[in-house]
Amino acid sequence: MWALGDYDRIAARLAPAAERIASKVGDGAGRRAVDVAAGTGSLARALASRSWSVAACDIAPALVERGRELSADAGLDIDWHEAELDELPFADGSAELFGSSFGLIFAPDAERALAEAHRLLRAGGTLAFSAWTPSSYMAEMTTVMSEFMPPNPEMRKPFRWGDLELTNSWLAGGFTSISTTTHTLPWVFPTASAAADFKFTYSPPHLAALSFVGERADELRAAVRDHLAGLAARDGSIKIDAEYVVTVARRK
Ligand SMILES: C[S@@+](CC[C@H](N)C(=O)[O-])C[C@H]1O[C@@H](n2cnc3c(N)ncnc32)[C@H](O)[C@@H]1O
């Protein structure tokens, strides 16, 4: 799914969150970091620019390929791999930082993904990830689209990673010094129609939903546009502050 559309356009909108994670973990001084579910590597590049020695992994071959190109274009030496986020091709205790920007949240099994982070990190190493909150605009949009799908609790699973109480309980066993900060990412468009067109042209989940709904495609487009119109300012423009959290924790 994630190779549908033009991920560069989505990555550009999400990149400030990757920068935020990188600024929170600071200078790497040559230490080893892994960007997990890296997409095209916004976080990997932000870390490599801060002197981390970075490996990046994603499940989608096309995004890994594009990530390699973007790293090379930026003159950054990033070690790219195609890999599932809970089955990474690295030795136990081999990383100082396990980072993920809106990627870890797509883990099929949260417990297994965190066990993999724990395995990979050395004691005292850092886990850092961003996640949309359950009341964020992204969660709202998922609700709009889920009305066109058969009931599927999986669709809401990513938003659990932005539920502080829940993630703290997941992390408590293997991690300590857990800190979470809340931020927003702006989604700005001149009109609701422009925002809906952007989504149905570039966003992988929206494109996947379109192909899934078949004959109801126009109805889905209209529902998304109407939802966006309900969020518009008086002049019709859209400026959504999509809420997310950045969680940082130390491996016990
Ligand atoms: C919203 S994108 C975020 C990508 C990137 N971190 C960024 O900030 O632009 C989610 C990413 O998770 C990846 N992904 C989803 N499930 C995965 C899995 N089970 N293992 C590895 N990567 C996965 C997708 O291929 C996609 O690149």
PDB file of C-alpha atoms and ligand atoms in Angstrom:
ATOM      1  CA  MET A   1       0.000   0.000   0.000  1.00  0.00           C
ATOM      2  CA  TRP A   2       2.717   2.497   0.986  1.00  0.00           C
ATOM      3  CA  ALA A   3       4.159   2.574  -2.533  1.00  0.00           C
ATOM      4  CA  LEU A   4       0.862   3.928  -3.969  1.00  0.00           C
ATOM      5  CA  GLY A   5       0.767   7.612  -4.976  1.00  0.00           C
ATOM      6  CA  ASP A   6       3.854   9.775  -4.657  1.00  0.00           C
ATOM      7  CA  TYR A   7       5.266   9.277  -1.181  1.00  0.00           C
ATOM      8  CA  ASP A   8       7.694  12.204  -1.572  1.00  0.00           C
ATOM      9  CA  ARG A   9       4.731  14.579  -1.288  1.00  0.00           C
ATOM     10  CA  ILE A  10       3.528  12.963   1.952  1.00  0.00           C
ATOM     11  CA  ALA A  11       7.043  12.638   3.378  1.00  0.00           C
ATOM     12  CA  ALA A  12       7.561  16.380   2.915  1.00  0.00           C
ATOM     13  CA  ARG A  13       4.472  17.103   5.038  1.00  0.00           C
ATOM     14  CA  LEU A  14       5.527  14.679   7.788  1.00  0.00           C
ATOM     15  CA  ALA A  15       9.213  15.664   7.829  1.00  0.00           C
ATOM     16  CA  PRO A  16       8.931  18.298  10.624  1.00  0.00           C
ATOM     17  CA  ALA A  17       8.045  15.473  13.041  1.00  0.00           C
ATOM     18  CA  ALA A  18      11.182  13.555  12.015  1.00  0.00           C
ATOM     19  CA  GLU A  19      13.224  16.720  12.580  1.00  0.00           C
ATOM     20  CA  ARG A  20      11.631  17.067  15.991  1.00  0.00           C
ATOM     21  CA  ILE A  21      12.587  13.514  16.987  1.00  0.00           C
ATOM     22  CA  ALA A  22      16.142  14.099  15.758  1.00  0.00           C
ATOM     23  CA  SER A  23      16.448  17.369  17.657  1.00  0.00           C
ATOM     24  CA  LYS A  24      15.259  15.642  20.845  1.00  0.00           C
ATOM     25  CA  VAL A  25      17.896  12.898  20.647  1.00  0.00           C
ATOM     26  CA  GLY A  26      20.662  15.347  19.707  1.00  0.00           C
ATOM     27  CA  ASP A  27      24.106  14.720  18.291  1.00  0.00           C
ATOM     28  CA  GLY A  28      25.013  11.088  17.596  1.00  0.00           C
ATOM     29  CA  ALA A  29      28.822  11.468  17.762  1.00  0.00           C
ATOM     30  CA  GLY A  30      29.140   8.465  15.453  1.00  0.00           C
ATOM     31  CA  ARG A  31      26.847   6.206  17.493  1.00  0.00           C
ATOM     32  CA  ARG A  32      24.552   3.714  15.746  1.00  0.00           C
ATOM     33  CA  ALA A  33      20.876   4.587  15.046  1.00  0.00           C
ATOM     34  CA  VAL A  34      18.165   2.661  13.212  1.00  0.00           C
ATOM     35  CA  ASP A  35      15.226   4.428  11.516  1.00  0.00           C
ATOM     36  CA  VAL A  36      12.447   1.842  11.519  1.00  0.00           C
ATOM     37  CA  ALA A  37       9.539   1.857   9.043  1.00  0.00           C
ATOM     38  CA  ALA A  38      11.607   4.665   7.597  1.00  0.00           C
ATOM     39  CA  GLY A  39       9.605   5.286   4.419  1.00  0.00           C
ATOM     40  CA  THR A  40      12.007   7.315   2.292  1.00  0.00           C
ATOM     41  CA  GLY A  41      14.133   8.199   5.314  1.00  0.00           C
ATOM     42  CA  SER A  42      13.230  11.661   6.629  1.00  0.00           C
ATOM     43  CA  LEU A  43      14.315  10.641  10.116  1.00  0.00           C
ATOM     44  CA  ALA A  44      17.352   8.707   8.838  1.00  0.00           C
ATOM     45  CA  ARG A  45      18.627  11.817   7.037  1.00  0.00           C
ATOM     46  CA  ALA A  46      17.877  14.099   9.992  1.00  0.00           C
ATOM     47  CA  LEU A  47      19.893  11.752  12.230  1.00  0.00           C
ATOM     48  CA  ALA A  48      22.754  11.283   9.766  1.00  0.00           C
ATOM     49  CA  SER A  49      22.998  15.089   9.558  1.00  0.00           C
ATOM     50  CA  ARG A  50      23.484  15.061  13.339  1.00  0.00           C
ATOM     51  CA  SER A  51      26.446  12.669  13.160  1.00  0.00           C
ATOM     52  CA  TRP A  52      24.564   9.441  13.858  1.00  0.00           C
ATOM     53  CA  SER A  53      25.726   6.352  11.976  1.00  0.00           C
ATOM     54  CA  VAL A  54      22.371   5.376  10.498  1.00  0.00           C
ATOM     55  CA  ALA A  55      20.684   2.267   9.156  1.00  0.00           C
ATOM     56  CA  ALA A  56      17.173   2.629   7.712  1.00  0.00           C
ATOM     57  CA  CYS A  57      14.585  -0.110   7.150  1.00  0.00           C
ATOM     58  CA  ASP A  58      11.174  -0.265   5.531  1.00  0.00           C
ATOM     59  CA  ILE A  59       8.880  -3.004   4.308  1.00  0.00           C
ATOM     60  CA  ALA A  60       8.123  -1.304   0.951  1.00  0.00           C
ATOM     61  CA  PRO A  61      10.864  -1.944  -1.653  1.00  0.00           C
ATOM     62  CA  ALA A  62       9.962   1.150  -3.723  1.00  0.00           C
ATOM     63  CA  LEU A  63      10.349   3.410  -0.691  1.00  0.00           C
ATOM     64  CA  VAL A  64      13.678   1.810   0.245  1.00  0.00           C
ATOM     65  CA  GLU A  65      14.867   2.438  -3.310  1.00  0.00           C
ATOM     66  CA  ARG A  66      13.742   6.073  -3.169  1.00  0.00           C
ATOM     67  CA  GLY A  67      15.309   6.402   0.298  1.00  0.00           C
ATOM     68  CA  ARG A  68      18.647   5.235  -1.116  1.00  0.00           C
ATOM     69  CA  GLU A  69      18.404   7.870  -3.876  1.00  0.00           C
ATOM     70  CA  LEU A  70      17.524  10.679  -1.474  1.00  0.00           C
ATOM     71  CA  SER A  71      20.361   9.720   0.906  1.00  0.00           C
ATOM     72  CA  ALA A  72      22.845   9.709  -1.968  1.00  0.00           C
ATOM     73  CA  ASP A  73      21.507  13.051  -3.261  1.00  0.00           C
ATOM     74  CA  ALA A  74      22.027  14.505   0.215  1.00  0.00           C
ATOM     75  CA  GLY A  75      25.563  13.082   0.357  1.00  0.00           C
ATOM     76  CA  LEU A  76      24.658  10.976   3.408  1.00  0.00           C
ATOM     77  CA  ASP A  77      25.922   7.441   3.934  1.00  0.00           C
ATOM     78  CA  ILE A  78      22.827   5.556   5.165  1.00  0.00           C
ATOM     79  CA  ASP A  79      22.679   1.758   5.238  1.00  0.00           C
ATOM     80  CA  TRP A  80      19.258   0.814   3.739  1.00  0.00           C
ATOM     81  CA  HIS A  81      17.437  -2.529   4.167  1.00  0.00           C
ATOM     82  CA  GLU A  82      14.044  -3.962   3.269  1.00  0.00           C
ATOM     83  CA  ALA A  83      12.769  -5.336   6.569  1.00  0.00           C
ATOM     84  CA  GLU A  84       9.714  -5.847   8.752  1.00  0.00           C
ATOM     85  CA  LEU A  85       9.815  -3.556  11.766  1.00  0.00           C
ATOM     86  CA  ASP A  86       9.666  -6.484  14.180  1.00  0.00           C
ATOM     87  CA  GLU A  87      12.286  -8.599  12.418  1.00  0.00           C
ATOM     88  CA  LEU A  88      15.265  -6.334  11.831  1.00  0.00           C
ATOM     89  CA  PRO A  89      18.522  -7.621  10.353  1.00  0.00           C
ATOM     90  CA  PHE A  90      20.760  -6.396  13.188  1.00  0.00           C
ATOM     91  CA  ALA A  91      22.452  -8.018  16.188  1.00  0.00           C
ATOM     92  CA  ASP A  92      21.217  -7.800  19.774  1.00  0.00           C
ATOM     93  CA  GLY A  93      22.368  -4.649  21.566  1.00  0.00           C
ATOM     94  CA  SER A  94      23.835  -3.197  18.375  1.00  0.00           C
ATOM     95  CA  ALA A  95      22.042   0.183  18.405  1.00  0.00           C
ATOM     96  CA  GLU A  96      22.131   3.255  20.600  1.00  0.00           C
ATOM     97  CA  LEU A  97      18.924   4.659  19.087  1.00  0.00           C
ATOM     98  CA  PHE A  98      15.788   2.973  17.749  1.00  0.00           C
ATOM     99  CA  GLY A  99      13.804   5.741  16.041  1.00  0.00           C
ATOM    100  CA  SER A 100      10.612   5.806  14.040  1.00  0.00           C
ATOM    101  CA  SER A 101       8.484   8.648  12.722  1.00  0.00           C
ATOM    102  CA  PHE A 102       4.865   7.536  12.218  1.00  0.00           C
ATOM    103  CA  GLY A 103       6.174   4.051  11.371  1.00  0.00           C
ATOM    104  CA  LEU A 104       6.296   1.963  14.534  1.00  0.00           C
ATOM    105  CA  ILE A 105       2.595   2.803  14.934  1.00  0.00           C
ATOM    106  CA  PHE A 106       1.862   0.424  12.031  1.00  0.00           C
ATOM    107  CA  ALA A 107       3.270  -2.568  13.924  1.00  0.00           C
ATOM    108  CA  PRO A 108       0.981  -5.561  13.484  1.00  0.00           C
ATOM    109  CA  ASP A 109       1.724  -6.460  17.121  1.00  0.00           C
ATOM    110  CA  ALA A 110       2.821  -3.683  19.513  1.00  0.00           C
ATOM    111  CA  GLU A 111       4.319  -6.026  22.085  1.00  0.00           C
ATOM    112  CA  ARG A 112       6.417  -7.811  19.478  1.00  0.00           C
ATOM    113  CA  ALA A 113       7.616  -4.512  17.981  1.00  0.00           C
ATOM    114  CA  LEU A 114       8.701  -3.202  21.377  1.00  0.00           C
ATOM    115  CA  ALA A 115      10.451  -6.506  22.123  1.00  0.00           C
ATOM    116  CA  GLU A 116      12.391  -5.998  18.880  1.00  0.00           C
ATOM    117  CA  ALA A 117      13.333  -2.440  19.923  1.00  0.00           C
ATOM    118  CA  HIS A 118      14.470  -3.795  23.286  1.00  0.00           C
ATOM    119  CA  ARG A 119      16.511  -6.564  21.615  1.00  0.00           C
ATOM    120  CA  LEU A 120      18.238  -4.164  19.255  1.00  0.00           C
ATOM    121  CA  LEU A 121      19.092  -1.457  21.777  1.00  0.00           C
ATOM    122  CA  ARG A 122      21.999  -1.675  24.175  1.00  0.00           C
ATOM    123  CA  ALA A 123      21.098  -1.101  27.843  1.00  0.00           C
ATOM    124  CA  GLY A 124      20.607   2.648  28.307  1.00  0.00           C
ATOM    125  CA  GLY A 125      19.907   3.151  24.597  1.00  0.00           C
ATOM    126  CA  THR A 126      17.056   5.364  23.373  1.00  0.00           C
ATOM    127  CA  LEU A 127      13.699   4.565  21.840  1.00  0.00           C
ATOM    128  CA  ALA A 128      12.115   7.614  20.160  1.00  0.00           C
ATOM    129  CA  PHE A 129       8.988   7.685  18.024  1.00  0.00           C
ATOM    130  CA  SER A 130       6.171   9.922  16.853  1.00  0.00           C
ATOM    131  CA  ALA A 131       2.509   8.892  16.873  1.00  0.00           C
ATOM    132  CA  TRP A 132      -0.817  10.547  16.021  1.00  0.00           C
ATOM    133  CA  THR A 133      -3.079  10.951  19.037  1.00  0.00           C
ATOM    134  CA  PRO A 134      -6.452   9.120  19.148  1.00  0.00           C
ATOM    135  CA  SER A 135      -8.275  12.472  18.814  1.00  0.00           C
ATOM    136  CA  SER A 136      -6.046  13.802  16.005  1.00  0.00           C
ATOM    137  CA  TYR A 137      -7.228  14.849  12.583  1.00  0.00           C
ATOM    138  CA  MET A 138      -5.580  11.679  11.195  1.00  0.00           C
ATOM    139  CA  ALA A 139      -7.721   9.539  13.488  1.00  0.00           C
ATOM    140  CA  GLU A 140     -10.828  11.529  12.470  1.00  0.00           C
ATOM    141  CA  MET A 141     -10.062  10.998   8.791  1.00  0.00           C
ATOM    142  CA  THR A 142      -9.638   7.278   9.404  1.00  0.00           C
ATOM    143  CA  THR A 143     -13.127   7.230  10.938  1.00  0.00           C
ATOM    144  CA  VAL A 144     -14.553   8.951   7.833  1.00  0.00           C
ATOM    145  CA  MET A 145     -12.925   6.366   5.563  1.00  0.00           C
ATOM    146  CA  SER A 146     -13.743   3.394   7.783  1.00  0.00           C
ATOM    147  CA  GLU A 147     -17.435   4.063   7.171  1.00  0.00           C
ATOM    148  CA  PHE A 148     -16.828   2.776   3.637  1.00  0.00           C
ATOM    149  CA  MET A 149     -15.099  -0.426   4.780  1.00  0.00           C
ATOM    150  CA  PRO A 150     -16.223  -3.580   6.504  1.00  0.00           C
ATOM    151  CA  PRO A 151     -15.772  -3.221  10.292  1.00  0.00           C
ATOM    152  CA  ASN A 152     -12.045  -3.559  10.978  1.00  0.00           C
ATOM    153  CA  PRO A 153     -10.538  -2.743  14.393  1.00  0.00           C
ATOM    154  CA  GLU A 154      -7.056  -2.831  12.770  1.00  0.00           C
ATOM    155  CA  MET A 155      -7.738   0.594  11.228  1.00  0.00           C
ATOM    156  CA  ARG A 156      -7.647   2.294  14.624  1.00  0.00           C
ATOM    157  CA  LYS A 157      -4.640   0.392  15.945  1.00  0.00           C
ATOM    158  CA  PRO A 158      -1.992   2.988  14.952  1.00  0.00           C
ATOM    159  CA  PHE A 159      -3.666   5.622  17.134  1.00  0.00           C
ATOM    160  CA  ARG A 160      -3.140   3.554  20.290  1.00  0.00           C
ATOM    161  CA  TRP A 161       0.528   4.624  20.096  1.00  0.00           C
ATOM    162  CA  GLY A 162      -0.596   8.200  20.787  1.00  0.00           C
ATOM    163  CA  ASP A 163      -2.528   7.163  23.903  1.00  0.00           C
ATOM    164  CA  LEU A 164      -0.101   8.071  26.690  1.00  0.00           C
ATOM    165  CA  GLU A 165      -1.532   5.821  29.365  1.00  0.00           C
ATOM    166  CA  LEU A 166      -1.526   2.815  27.074  1.00  0.00           C
ATOM    167  CA  THR A 167       1.980   3.312  25.661  1.00  0.00           C
ATOM    168  CA  ASN A 168       3.360   3.946  29.157  1.00  0.00           C
ATOM    169  CA  SER A 169       1.919   0.599  30.212  1.00  0.00           C
ATOM    170  CA  TRP A 170       3.450  -1.103  27.145  1.00  0.00           C
ATOM    171  CA  LEU A 171       6.853   0.479  27.808  1.00  0.00           C
ATOM    172  CA  ALA A 172       6.963   0.001  31.573  1.00  0.00           C
ATOM    173  CA  GLY A 173       8.447  -3.518  31.468  1.00  0.00           C
ATOM    174  CA  GLY A 174      11.480  -2.868  29.274  1.00  0.00           C
ATOM    175  CA  PHE A 175      11.996   0.908  29.317  1.00  0.00           C
ATOM    176  CA  THR A 176      12.462   3.708  31.824  1.00  0.00           C
ATOM    177  CA  SER A 177      12.656   7.564  31.874  1.00  0.00           C
ATOM    178  CA  ILE A 178       9.639   7.741  29.577  1.00  0.00           C
ATOM    179  CA  SER A 179       8.849  11.271  28.403  1.00  0.00           C
ATOM    180  CA  THR A 180       6.170  12.371  25.996  1.00  0.00           C
ATOM    181  CA  THR A 181       5.589  15.765  24.412  1.00  0.00           C
ATOM    182  CA  THR A 182       2.601  16.858  22.353  1.00  0.00           C
ATOM    183  CA  HIS A 183       2.909  18.788  19.073  1.00  0.00           C
ATOM    184  CA  THR A 184       0.963  19.581  15.936  1.00  0.00           C
ATOM    185  CA  LEU A 185       1.726  19.295  12.247  1.00  0.00           C
ATOM    186  CA  PRO A 186       0.000  21.860  10.021  1.00  0.00           C
ATOM    187  CA  TRP A 187      -1.923  20.640   6.950  1.00  0.00           C
ATOM    188  CA  VAL A 188      -2.622  23.778   4.945  1.00  0.00           C
ATOM    189  CA  PHE A 189      -4.578  23.938   1.674  1.00  0.00           C
ATOM    190  CA  PRO A 190      -6.395  26.762  -0.135  1.00  0.00           C
ATOM    191  CA  THR A 191      -9.726  24.877  -0.157  1.00  0.00           C
ATOM    192  CA  ALA A 192     -11.356  21.632   1.024  1.00  0.00           C
ATOM    193  CA  SER A 193     -11.416  20.397  -2.589  1.00  0.00           C
ATOM    194  CA  ALA A 194      -7.680  21.028  -2.957  1.00  0.00           C
ATOM    195  CA  ALA A 195      -7.032  19.118   0.283  1.00  0.00           C
ATOM    196  CA  ALA A 196      -9.185  16.177  -0.854  1.00  0.00           C
ATOM    197  CA  ASP A 197      -7.520  16.174  -4.292  1.00  0.00           C
ATOM    198  CA  PHE A 198      -4.095  16.129  -2.625  1.00  0.00           C
ATOM    199  CA  LYS A 199      -5.075  13.158  -0.505  1.00  0.00           C
ATOM    200  CA  PHE A 200      -6.588  11.144  -3.348  1.00  0.00           C
ATOM    201  CA  THR A 201      -3.565  11.858  -5.542  1.00  0.00           C
ATOM    202  CA  TYR A 202      -0.672  11.279  -3.134  1.00  0.00           C
ATOM    203  CA  SER A 203      -1.743   9.613   0.132  1.00  0.00           C
ATOM    204  CA  PRO A 204      -1.278   5.813   0.130  1.00  0.00           C
ATOM    205  CA  PRO A 205      -4.127   5.078   2.613  1.00  0.00           C
ATOM    206  CA  HIS A 206      -6.564   7.247   0.615  1.00  0.00           C
ATOM    207  CA  LEU A 207      -5.563   5.593  -2.662  1.00  0.00           C
ATOM    208  CA  ALA A 208      -5.873   2.135  -1.102  1.00  0.00           C
ATOM    209  CA  ALA A 209      -9.360   3.066   0.167  1.00  0.00           C
ATOM    210  CA  LEU A 210     -10.378   4.317  -3.302  1.00  0.00           C
ATOM    211  CA  SER A 211      -9.412   1.076  -4.973  1.00  0.00           C
ATOM    212  CA  PHE A 212     -11.126  -0.896  -2.203  1.00  0.00           C
ATOM    213  CA  VAL A 213     -14.493   0.872  -2.458  1.00  0.00           C
ATOM    214  CA  GLY A 214     -14.762   0.441  -6.250  1.00  0.00           C
ATOM    215  CA  GLU A 215     -18.094   1.880  -7.409  1.00  0.00           C
ATOM    216  CA  ARG A 216     -18.430   3.999  -4.272  1.00  0.00           C
ATOM    217  CA  ALA A 217     -15.244   5.953  -5.108  1.00  0.00           C
ATOM    218  CA  ASP A 218     -17.106   9.212  -5.855  1.00  0.00           C
ATOM    219  CA  GLU A 219     -19.073   8.864  -2.628  1.00  0.00           C
ATOM    220  CA  LEU A 220     -15.844   8.363  -0.662  1.00  0.00           C
ATOM    221  CA  ARG A 221     -14.225  11.402  -2.309  1.00  0.00           C
ATOM    222  CA  ALA A 222     -17.305  13.475  -1.453  1.00  0.00           C
ATOM    223  CA  ALA A 223     -17.340  12.288   2.184  1.00  0.00           C
ATOM    224  CA  VAL A 224     -13.677  13.245   2.616  1.00  0.00           C
ATOM    225  CA  ARG A 225     -14.188  16.620   0.902  1.00  0.00           C
ATOM    226  CA  ASP A 226     -17.295  17.340   3.028  1.00  0.00           C
ATOM    227  CA  HIS A 227     -15.454  16.417   6.202  1.00  0.00           C
ATOM    228  CA  LEU A 228     -12.641  18.783   5.248  1.00  0.00           C
ATOM    229  CA  ALA A 229     -15.140  21.512   4.333  1.00  0.00           C
ATOM    230  CA  GLY A 230     -16.517  21.231   7.877  1.00  0.00           C
ATOM    231  CA  LEU A 231     -13.033  22.120   9.155  1.00  0.00           C
ATOM    232  CA  ALA A 232     -12.522  25.093   6.806  1.00  0.00           C
ATOM    233  CA  ALA A 233     -11.995  28.671   7.960  1.00  0.00           C
ATOM    234  CA  ARG A 234     -14.513  31.371   6.955  1.00  0.00           C
ATOM    235  CA  ASP A 235     -12.575  32.077   3.766  1.00  0.00           C
ATOM    236  CA  GLY A 236     -12.812  28.390   2.820  1.00  0.00           C
ATOM    237  CA  SER A 237      -9.133  27.664   3.441  1.00  0.00           C
ATOM    238  CA  ILE A 238      -7.961  24.659   5.402  1.00  0.00           C
ATOM    239  CA  LYS A 239      -5.435  24.823   8.200  1.00  0.00           C
ATOM    240  CA  ILE A 240      -5.553  21.698  10.275  1.00  0.00           C
ATOM    241  CA  ASP A 241      -3.242  21.228  13.232  1.00  0.00           C
ATOM    242  CA  ALA A 242      -2.815  17.463  13.326  1.00  0.00           C
ATOM    243  CA  GLU A 243      -1.899  16.459  16.865  1.00  0.00           C
ATOM    244  CA  TYR A 244       0.889  13.980  17.543  1.00  0.00           C
ATOM    245  CA  VAL A 245       3.154  12.964  20.380  1.00  0.00           C
ATOM    246  CA  VAL A 246       6.862  12.235  20.508  1.00  0.00           C
ATOM    247  CA  THR A 247       7.781   9.594  23.055  1.00  0.00           C
ATOM    248  CA  VAL A 248      11.358   9.083  24.212  1.00  0.00           C
ATOM    249  CA  ALA A 249      12.389   6.296  26.591  1.00  0.00           C
ATOM    250  CA  ARG A 250      15.571   4.546  27.757  1.00  0.00           C
ATOM    251  CA  ARG A 251      16.023   0.816  27.459  1.00  0.00           C
ATOM    252  CA  LYS A 252      16.379  -0.838  30.870  1.00  0.00           C
TER     253      LYS A 252
HETATM  254  C1  LIG B   1       3.267   7.011   7.388  1.00  0.00           C
HETATM  255  S1  LIG B   1       4.617   6.162   6.678  1.00  0.00           S
HETATM  256  C2  LIG B   1       5.990   6.921   7.568  1.00  0.00           C
HETATM  257  C3  LIG B   1       7.280   6.795   6.824  1.00  0.00           C
HETATM  258  C4  LIG B   1       8.442   7.636   7.345  1.00  0.00           C
HETATM  259  N1  LIG B   1       8.859   7.203   8.647  1.00  0.00           N
HETATM  260  C5  LIG B   1       8.161   9.108   7.296  1.00  0.00           C
HETATM  261  O1  LIG B   1       8.190   9.766   8.355  1.00  0.00           O
HETATM  262  O2  LIG B   1       7.923   9.646   6.199  1.00  0.00           O
HETATM  263  C6  LIG B   1       4.564   4.540   7.360  1.00  0.00           C
HETATM  264  C7  LIG B   1       5.688   3.645   6.902  1.00  0.00           C
HETATM  265  O3  LIG B   1       5.635   2.425   7.629  1.00  0.00           O
HETATM  266  C8  LIG B   1       6.040   1.371   6.764  1.00  0.00           C
HETATM  267  N2  LIG B   1       5.544   0.107   7.338  1.00  0.00           N
HETATM  268  C9  LIG B   1       4.250  -0.213   7.568  1.00  0.00           C
HETATM  269  N3  LIG B   1       4.185  -1.448   8.130  1.00  0.00           N
HETATM  270  C10 LIG B   1       5.471  -1.894   8.248  1.00  0.00           C
HETATM  271  C11 LIG B   1       6.072  -3.098   8.761  1.00  0.00           C
HETATM  272  N4  LIG B   1       5.306  -4.081   9.246  1.00  0.00           N
HETATM  273  N5  LIG B   1       7.409  -3.220   8.742  1.00  0.00           N
HETATM  274  C12 LIG B   1       8.176  -2.209   8.230  1.00  0.00           C
HETATM  275  N6  LIG B   1       7.677  -1.053   7.733  1.00  0.00           N
HETATM  276  C13 LIG B   1       6.334  -0.892   7.738  1.00  0.00           C
HETATM  277  C14 LIG B   1       5.416   1.740   5.432  1.00  0.00           C
HETATM  278  O4  LIG B   1       5.989   1.077   4.352  1.00  0.00           O
HETATM  279  C15 LIG B   1       5.634   3.257   5.430  1.00  0.00           C
HETATM  280  O5  LIG B   1       6.854   3.589   4.818  1.00  0.00           O
END
